[in-house]
PDB file of C-alpha atoms in Angstrom:
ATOM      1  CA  UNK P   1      30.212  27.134  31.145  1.00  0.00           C
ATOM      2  CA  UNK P   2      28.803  24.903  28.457  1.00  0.00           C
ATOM      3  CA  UNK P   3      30.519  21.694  29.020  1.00  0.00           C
ATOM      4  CA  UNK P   4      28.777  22.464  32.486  1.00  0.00           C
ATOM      5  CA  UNK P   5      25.699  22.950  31.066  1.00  0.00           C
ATOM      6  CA  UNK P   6      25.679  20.358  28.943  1.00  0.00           C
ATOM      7  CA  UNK P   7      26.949  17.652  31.982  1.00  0.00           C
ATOM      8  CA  UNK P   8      24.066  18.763  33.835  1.00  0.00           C
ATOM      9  CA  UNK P   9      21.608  18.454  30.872  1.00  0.00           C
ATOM     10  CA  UNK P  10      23.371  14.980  30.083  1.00  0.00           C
ATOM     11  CA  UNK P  11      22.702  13.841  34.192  1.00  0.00           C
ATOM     12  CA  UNK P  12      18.975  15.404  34.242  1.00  0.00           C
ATOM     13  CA  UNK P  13      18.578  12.851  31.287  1.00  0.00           C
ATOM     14  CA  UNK P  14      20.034  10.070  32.622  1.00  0.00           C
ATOM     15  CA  UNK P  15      17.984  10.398  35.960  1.00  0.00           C
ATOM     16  CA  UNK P  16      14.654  10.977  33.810  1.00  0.00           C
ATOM     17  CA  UNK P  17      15.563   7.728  31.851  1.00  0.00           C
ATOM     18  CA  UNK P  18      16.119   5.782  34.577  1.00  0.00           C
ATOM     19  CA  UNK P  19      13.253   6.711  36.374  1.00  0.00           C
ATOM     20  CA  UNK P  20      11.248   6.076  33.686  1.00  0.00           C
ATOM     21  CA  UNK P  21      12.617   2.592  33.449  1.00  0.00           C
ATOM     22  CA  UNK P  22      12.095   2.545  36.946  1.00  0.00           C
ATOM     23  CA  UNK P  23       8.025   3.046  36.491  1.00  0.00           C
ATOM     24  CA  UNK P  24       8.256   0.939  33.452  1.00  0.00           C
ATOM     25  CA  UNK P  25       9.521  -2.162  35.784  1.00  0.00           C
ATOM     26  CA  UNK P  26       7.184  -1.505  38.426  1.00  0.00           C
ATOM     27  CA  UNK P  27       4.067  -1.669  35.988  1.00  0.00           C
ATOM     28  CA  UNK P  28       5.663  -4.321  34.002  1.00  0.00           C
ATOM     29  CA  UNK P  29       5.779  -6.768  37.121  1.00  0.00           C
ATOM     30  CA  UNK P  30       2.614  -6.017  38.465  1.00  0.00           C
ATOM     31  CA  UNK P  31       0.912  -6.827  34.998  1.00  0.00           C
ATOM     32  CA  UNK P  32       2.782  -9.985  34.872  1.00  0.00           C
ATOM     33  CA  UNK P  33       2.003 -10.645  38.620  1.00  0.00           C
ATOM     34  CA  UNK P  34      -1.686 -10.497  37.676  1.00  0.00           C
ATOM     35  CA  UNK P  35      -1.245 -12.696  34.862  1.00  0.00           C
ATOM     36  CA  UNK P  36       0.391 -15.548  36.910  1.00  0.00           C
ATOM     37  CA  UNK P  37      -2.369 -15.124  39.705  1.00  0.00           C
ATOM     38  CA  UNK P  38      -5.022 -15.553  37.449  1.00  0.00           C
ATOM     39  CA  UNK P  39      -3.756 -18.751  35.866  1.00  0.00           C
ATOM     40  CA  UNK P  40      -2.720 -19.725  39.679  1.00  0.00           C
ATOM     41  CA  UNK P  41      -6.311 -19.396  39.890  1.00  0.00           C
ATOM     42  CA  UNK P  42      -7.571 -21.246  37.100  1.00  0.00           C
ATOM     43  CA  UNK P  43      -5.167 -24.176  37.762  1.00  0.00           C
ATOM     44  CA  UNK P  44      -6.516 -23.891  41.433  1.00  0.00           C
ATOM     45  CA  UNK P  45     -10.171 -24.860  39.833  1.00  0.00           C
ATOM     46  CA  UNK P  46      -9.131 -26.938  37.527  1.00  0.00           C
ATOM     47  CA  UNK P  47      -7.135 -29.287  40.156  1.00  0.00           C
ATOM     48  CA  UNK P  48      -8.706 -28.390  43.347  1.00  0.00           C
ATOM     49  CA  UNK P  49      -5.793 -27.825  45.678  1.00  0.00           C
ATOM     50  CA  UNK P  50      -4.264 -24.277  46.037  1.00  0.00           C
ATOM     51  CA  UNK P  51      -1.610 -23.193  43.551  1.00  0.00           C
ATOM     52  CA  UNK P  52       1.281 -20.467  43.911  1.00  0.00           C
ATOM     53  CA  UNK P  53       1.286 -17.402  41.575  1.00  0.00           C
ATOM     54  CA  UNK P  54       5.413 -18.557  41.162  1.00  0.00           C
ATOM     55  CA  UNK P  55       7.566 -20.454  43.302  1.00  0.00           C
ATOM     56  CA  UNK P  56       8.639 -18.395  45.748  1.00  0.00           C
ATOM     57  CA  UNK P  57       4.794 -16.676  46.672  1.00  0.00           C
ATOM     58  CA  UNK P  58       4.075 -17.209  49.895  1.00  0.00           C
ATOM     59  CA  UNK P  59       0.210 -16.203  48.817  1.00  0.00           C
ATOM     60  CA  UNK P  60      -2.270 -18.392  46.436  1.00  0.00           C
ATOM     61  CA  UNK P  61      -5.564 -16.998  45.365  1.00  0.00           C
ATOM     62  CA  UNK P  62      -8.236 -18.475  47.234  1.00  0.00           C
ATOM     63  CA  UNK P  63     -11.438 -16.715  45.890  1.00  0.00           C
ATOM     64  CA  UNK P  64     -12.320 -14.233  42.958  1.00  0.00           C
ATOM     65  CA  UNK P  65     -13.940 -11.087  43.463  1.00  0.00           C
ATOM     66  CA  UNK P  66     -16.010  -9.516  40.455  1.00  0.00           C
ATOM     67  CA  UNK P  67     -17.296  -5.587  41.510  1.00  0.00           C
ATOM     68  CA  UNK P  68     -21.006  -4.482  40.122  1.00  0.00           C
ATOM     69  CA  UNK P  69     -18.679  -3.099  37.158  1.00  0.00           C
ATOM     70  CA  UNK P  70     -17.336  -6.305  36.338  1.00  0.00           C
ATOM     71  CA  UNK P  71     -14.322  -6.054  36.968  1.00  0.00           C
ATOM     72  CA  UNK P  72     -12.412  -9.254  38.527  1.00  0.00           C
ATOM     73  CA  UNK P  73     -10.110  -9.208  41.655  1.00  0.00           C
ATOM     74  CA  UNK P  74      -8.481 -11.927  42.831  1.00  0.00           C
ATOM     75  CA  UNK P  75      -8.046 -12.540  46.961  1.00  0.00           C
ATOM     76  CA  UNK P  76      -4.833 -13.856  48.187  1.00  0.00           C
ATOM     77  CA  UNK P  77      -4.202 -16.394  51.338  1.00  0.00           C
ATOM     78  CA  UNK P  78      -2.917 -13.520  53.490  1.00  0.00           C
ATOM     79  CA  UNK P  79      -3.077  -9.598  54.194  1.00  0.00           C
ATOM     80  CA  UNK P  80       1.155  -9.411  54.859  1.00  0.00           C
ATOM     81  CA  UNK P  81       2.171  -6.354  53.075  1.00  0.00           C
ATOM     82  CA  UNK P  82       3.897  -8.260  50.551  1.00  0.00           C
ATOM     83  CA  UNK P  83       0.370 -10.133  49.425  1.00  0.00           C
ATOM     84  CA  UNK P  84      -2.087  -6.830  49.222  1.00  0.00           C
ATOM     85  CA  UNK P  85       0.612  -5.304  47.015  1.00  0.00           C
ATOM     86  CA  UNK P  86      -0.329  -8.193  44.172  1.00  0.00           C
ATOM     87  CA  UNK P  87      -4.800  -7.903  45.570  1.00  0.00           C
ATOM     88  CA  UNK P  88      -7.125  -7.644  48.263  1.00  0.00           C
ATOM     89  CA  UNK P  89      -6.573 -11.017  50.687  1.00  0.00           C
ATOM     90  CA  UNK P  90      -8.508 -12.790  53.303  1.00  0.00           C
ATOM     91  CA  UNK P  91      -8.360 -11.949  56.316  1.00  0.00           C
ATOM     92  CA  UNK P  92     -10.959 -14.624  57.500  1.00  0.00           C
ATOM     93  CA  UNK P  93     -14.002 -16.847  57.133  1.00  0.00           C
ATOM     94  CA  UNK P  94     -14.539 -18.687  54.103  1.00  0.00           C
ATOM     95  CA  UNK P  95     -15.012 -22.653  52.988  1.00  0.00           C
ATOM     96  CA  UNK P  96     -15.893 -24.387  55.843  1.00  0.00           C
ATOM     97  CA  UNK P  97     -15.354 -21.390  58.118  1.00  0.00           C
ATOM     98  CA  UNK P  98     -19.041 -19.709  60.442  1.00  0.00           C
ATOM     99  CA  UNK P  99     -17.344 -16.559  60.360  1.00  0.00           C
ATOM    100  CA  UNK P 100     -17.953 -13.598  57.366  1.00  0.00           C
ATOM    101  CA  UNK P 101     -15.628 -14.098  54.560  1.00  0.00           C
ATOM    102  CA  UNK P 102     -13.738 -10.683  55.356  1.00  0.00           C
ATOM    103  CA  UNK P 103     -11.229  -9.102  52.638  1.00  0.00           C
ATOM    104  CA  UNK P 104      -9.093  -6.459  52.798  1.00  0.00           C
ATOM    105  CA  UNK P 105      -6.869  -4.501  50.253  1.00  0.00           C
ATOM    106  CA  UNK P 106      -5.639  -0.904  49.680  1.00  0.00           C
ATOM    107  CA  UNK P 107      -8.064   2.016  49.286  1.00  0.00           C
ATOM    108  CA  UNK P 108      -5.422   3.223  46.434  1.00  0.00           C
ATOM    109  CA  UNK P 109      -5.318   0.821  44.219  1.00  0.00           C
ATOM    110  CA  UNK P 110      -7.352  -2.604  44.421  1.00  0.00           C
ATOM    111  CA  UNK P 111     -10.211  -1.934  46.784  1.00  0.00           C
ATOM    112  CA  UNK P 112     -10.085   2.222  45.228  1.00  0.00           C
ATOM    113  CA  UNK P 113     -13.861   1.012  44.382  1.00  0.00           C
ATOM    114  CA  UNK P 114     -15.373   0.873  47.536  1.00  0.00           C
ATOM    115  CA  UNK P 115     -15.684   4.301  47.419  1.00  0.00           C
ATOM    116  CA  UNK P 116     -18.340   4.157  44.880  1.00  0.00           C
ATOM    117  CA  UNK P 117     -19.986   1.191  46.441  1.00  0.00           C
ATOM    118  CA  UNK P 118     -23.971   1.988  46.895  1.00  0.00           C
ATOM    119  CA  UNK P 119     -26.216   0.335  49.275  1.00  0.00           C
ATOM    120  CA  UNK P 120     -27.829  -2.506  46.627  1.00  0.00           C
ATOM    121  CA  UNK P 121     -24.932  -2.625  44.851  1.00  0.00           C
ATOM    122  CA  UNK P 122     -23.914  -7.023  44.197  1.00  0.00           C
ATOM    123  CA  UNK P 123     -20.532  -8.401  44.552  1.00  0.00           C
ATOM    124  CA  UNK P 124     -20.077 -11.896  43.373  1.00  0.00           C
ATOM    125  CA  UNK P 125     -17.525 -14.156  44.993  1.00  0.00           C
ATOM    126  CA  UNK P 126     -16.368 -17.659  43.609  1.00  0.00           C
ATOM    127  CA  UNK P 127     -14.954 -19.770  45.940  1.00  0.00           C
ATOM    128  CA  UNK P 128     -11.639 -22.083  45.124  1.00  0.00           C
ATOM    129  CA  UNK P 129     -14.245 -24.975  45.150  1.00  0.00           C
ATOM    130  CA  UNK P 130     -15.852 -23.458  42.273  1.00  0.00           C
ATOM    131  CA  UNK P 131     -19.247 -22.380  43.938  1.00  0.00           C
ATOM    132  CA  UNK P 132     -20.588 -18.754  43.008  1.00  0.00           C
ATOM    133  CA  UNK P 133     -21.761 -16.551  46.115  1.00  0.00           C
ATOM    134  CA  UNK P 134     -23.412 -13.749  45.233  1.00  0.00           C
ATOM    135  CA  UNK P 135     -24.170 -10.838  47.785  1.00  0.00           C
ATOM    136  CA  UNK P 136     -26.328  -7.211  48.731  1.00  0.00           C
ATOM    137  CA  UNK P 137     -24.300  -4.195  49.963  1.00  0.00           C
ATOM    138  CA  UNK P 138     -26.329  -3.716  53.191  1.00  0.00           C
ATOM    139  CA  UNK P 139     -24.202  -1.474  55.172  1.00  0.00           C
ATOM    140  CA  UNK P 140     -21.438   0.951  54.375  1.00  0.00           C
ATOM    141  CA  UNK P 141     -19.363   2.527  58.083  1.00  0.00           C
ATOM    142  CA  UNK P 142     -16.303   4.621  58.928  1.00  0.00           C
ATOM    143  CA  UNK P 143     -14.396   3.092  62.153  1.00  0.00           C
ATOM    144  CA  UNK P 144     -11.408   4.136  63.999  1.00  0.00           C
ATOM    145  CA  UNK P 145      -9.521   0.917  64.610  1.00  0.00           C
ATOM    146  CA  UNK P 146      -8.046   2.783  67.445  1.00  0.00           C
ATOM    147  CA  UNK P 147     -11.543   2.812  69.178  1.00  0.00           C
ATOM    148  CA  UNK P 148     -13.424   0.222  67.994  1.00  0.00           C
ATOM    149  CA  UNK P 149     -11.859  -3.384  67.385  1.00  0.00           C
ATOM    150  CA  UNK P 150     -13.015  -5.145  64.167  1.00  0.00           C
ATOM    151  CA  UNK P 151     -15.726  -7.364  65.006  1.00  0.00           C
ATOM    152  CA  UNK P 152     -15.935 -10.376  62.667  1.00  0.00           C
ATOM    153  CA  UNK P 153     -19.270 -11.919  62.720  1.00  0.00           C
ATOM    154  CA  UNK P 154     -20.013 -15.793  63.075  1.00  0.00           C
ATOM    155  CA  UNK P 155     -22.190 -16.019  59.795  1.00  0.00           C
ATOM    156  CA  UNK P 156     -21.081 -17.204  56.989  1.00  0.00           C
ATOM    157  CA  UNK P 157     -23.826 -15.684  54.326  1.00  0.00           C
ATOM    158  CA  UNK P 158     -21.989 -12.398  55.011  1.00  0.00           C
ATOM    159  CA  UNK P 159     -19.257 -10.631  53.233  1.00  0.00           C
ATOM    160  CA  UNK P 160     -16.949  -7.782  54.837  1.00  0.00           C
ATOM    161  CA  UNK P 161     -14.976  -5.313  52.862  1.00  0.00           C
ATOM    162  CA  UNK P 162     -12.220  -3.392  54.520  1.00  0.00           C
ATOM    163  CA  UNK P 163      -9.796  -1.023  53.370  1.00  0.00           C
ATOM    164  CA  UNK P 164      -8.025   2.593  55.173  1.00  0.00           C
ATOM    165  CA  UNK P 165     -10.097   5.726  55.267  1.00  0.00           C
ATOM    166  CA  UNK P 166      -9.920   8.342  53.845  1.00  0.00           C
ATOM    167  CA  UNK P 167      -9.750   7.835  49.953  1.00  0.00           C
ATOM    168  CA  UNK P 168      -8.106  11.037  49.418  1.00  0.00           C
ATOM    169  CA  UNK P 169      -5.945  10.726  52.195  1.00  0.00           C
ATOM    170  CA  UNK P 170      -2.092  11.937  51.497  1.00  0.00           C
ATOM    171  CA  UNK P 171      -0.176   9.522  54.170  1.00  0.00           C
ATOM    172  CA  UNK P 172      -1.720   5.921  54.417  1.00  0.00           C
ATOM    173  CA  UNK P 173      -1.993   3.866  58.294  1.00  0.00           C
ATOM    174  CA  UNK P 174      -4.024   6.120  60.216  1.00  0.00           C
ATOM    175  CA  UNK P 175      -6.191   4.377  62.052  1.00  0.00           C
ATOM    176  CA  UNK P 176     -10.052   4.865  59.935  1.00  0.00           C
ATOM    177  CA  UNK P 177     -10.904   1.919  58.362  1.00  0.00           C
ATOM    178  CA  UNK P 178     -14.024   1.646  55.626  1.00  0.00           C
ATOM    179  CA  UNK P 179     -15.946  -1.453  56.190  1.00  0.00           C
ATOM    180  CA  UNK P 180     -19.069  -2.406  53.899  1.00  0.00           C
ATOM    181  CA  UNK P 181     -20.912  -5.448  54.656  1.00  0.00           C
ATOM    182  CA  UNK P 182     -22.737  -7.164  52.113  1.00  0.00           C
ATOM    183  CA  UNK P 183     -25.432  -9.974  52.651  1.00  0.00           C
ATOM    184  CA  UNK P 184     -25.809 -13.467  50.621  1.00  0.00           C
TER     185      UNK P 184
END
């Protein structure tokens, strides 16, 4: 009975260890990920074209994103799956563009501050060409994506922040969306 006991102690172990490697990996490449995208960024201003994060991204930052608590978020050239994983990204407007420069980006981990977004509240964006726009929260809403189809606005002085509703919510996809709209 011991040898048994001490097998299954020896394979609870093992599984612990390698899931804590596991977790270990996972936030080990996602600090490195940020790392590269924010020197894909700087070499992005410094050069002016669009650089990859490493050579096999099929994303490049195209803006940076600082919150009212200062804390910087850099938007990817896409909203695939693979891209919000690493940040929010773009889902359109921007440079050159009439339309809102609308983001988007999990409500769990990257865009988690909407939440405590108040009306007021400024967002600064910086633009690959370098230029700073800064904006007002003006509007905070709950829509059902089901219901409603995301209306993107032909001005380009506004900003549009979307991310799944609720917070809190257990199972991620349904089909509320939290959109705040911010004016330049």
């Amino acid at each position: 009975m011991a040898r048994l006991e001490r097998g299954l102690l020896a394979l609870s172990l093992a599984a612990l260890l390698g899931l804590t490697g596991w977790a270990s990996w996972l936030d080990g490449k996602a600090w490195l990920a940020q790392h590269l995208i924010a020197h894909a960024w700087q070499t992005t201003l410094d050069q002016g074209a669009p650089q990859r994060p490493w050579p096999w991204a099929d994303t490049w930052p195209v803006a940076r994103l600082t919150t009212p608590a200062g804390k910087t978020l850099y938007v990817l050239e896409s909203t695939s799956g693979e891209a919000l994983a690493f940040g929010p990204g773009r889902l359109a407007g921007g440079i050159g563009s009439d339309r809102a420069l609308t983001l988007a980006g999990h409500r769990d981990t990257h865009f988690a501050f909407l939440e405590t977004l108040a009306t007021g509240d400024a967002l600064t964006v910086q633009l690959a060409n370098g230029t700073l726009q800064k904006f007002r929260i003006t509007a905070q809403q709950v829509i059902n994506s089901q219901k409603q189809p995301l209306h993107i606005p032909l001005d380009d002085k506004q900003l549009l922040l979307i991310t799944c509703y609720p917070f809190d919510a257990i199972t991620a996809g349904g089909p509320l969306r939290y959109v705040v709209t911010a004016q330049s």
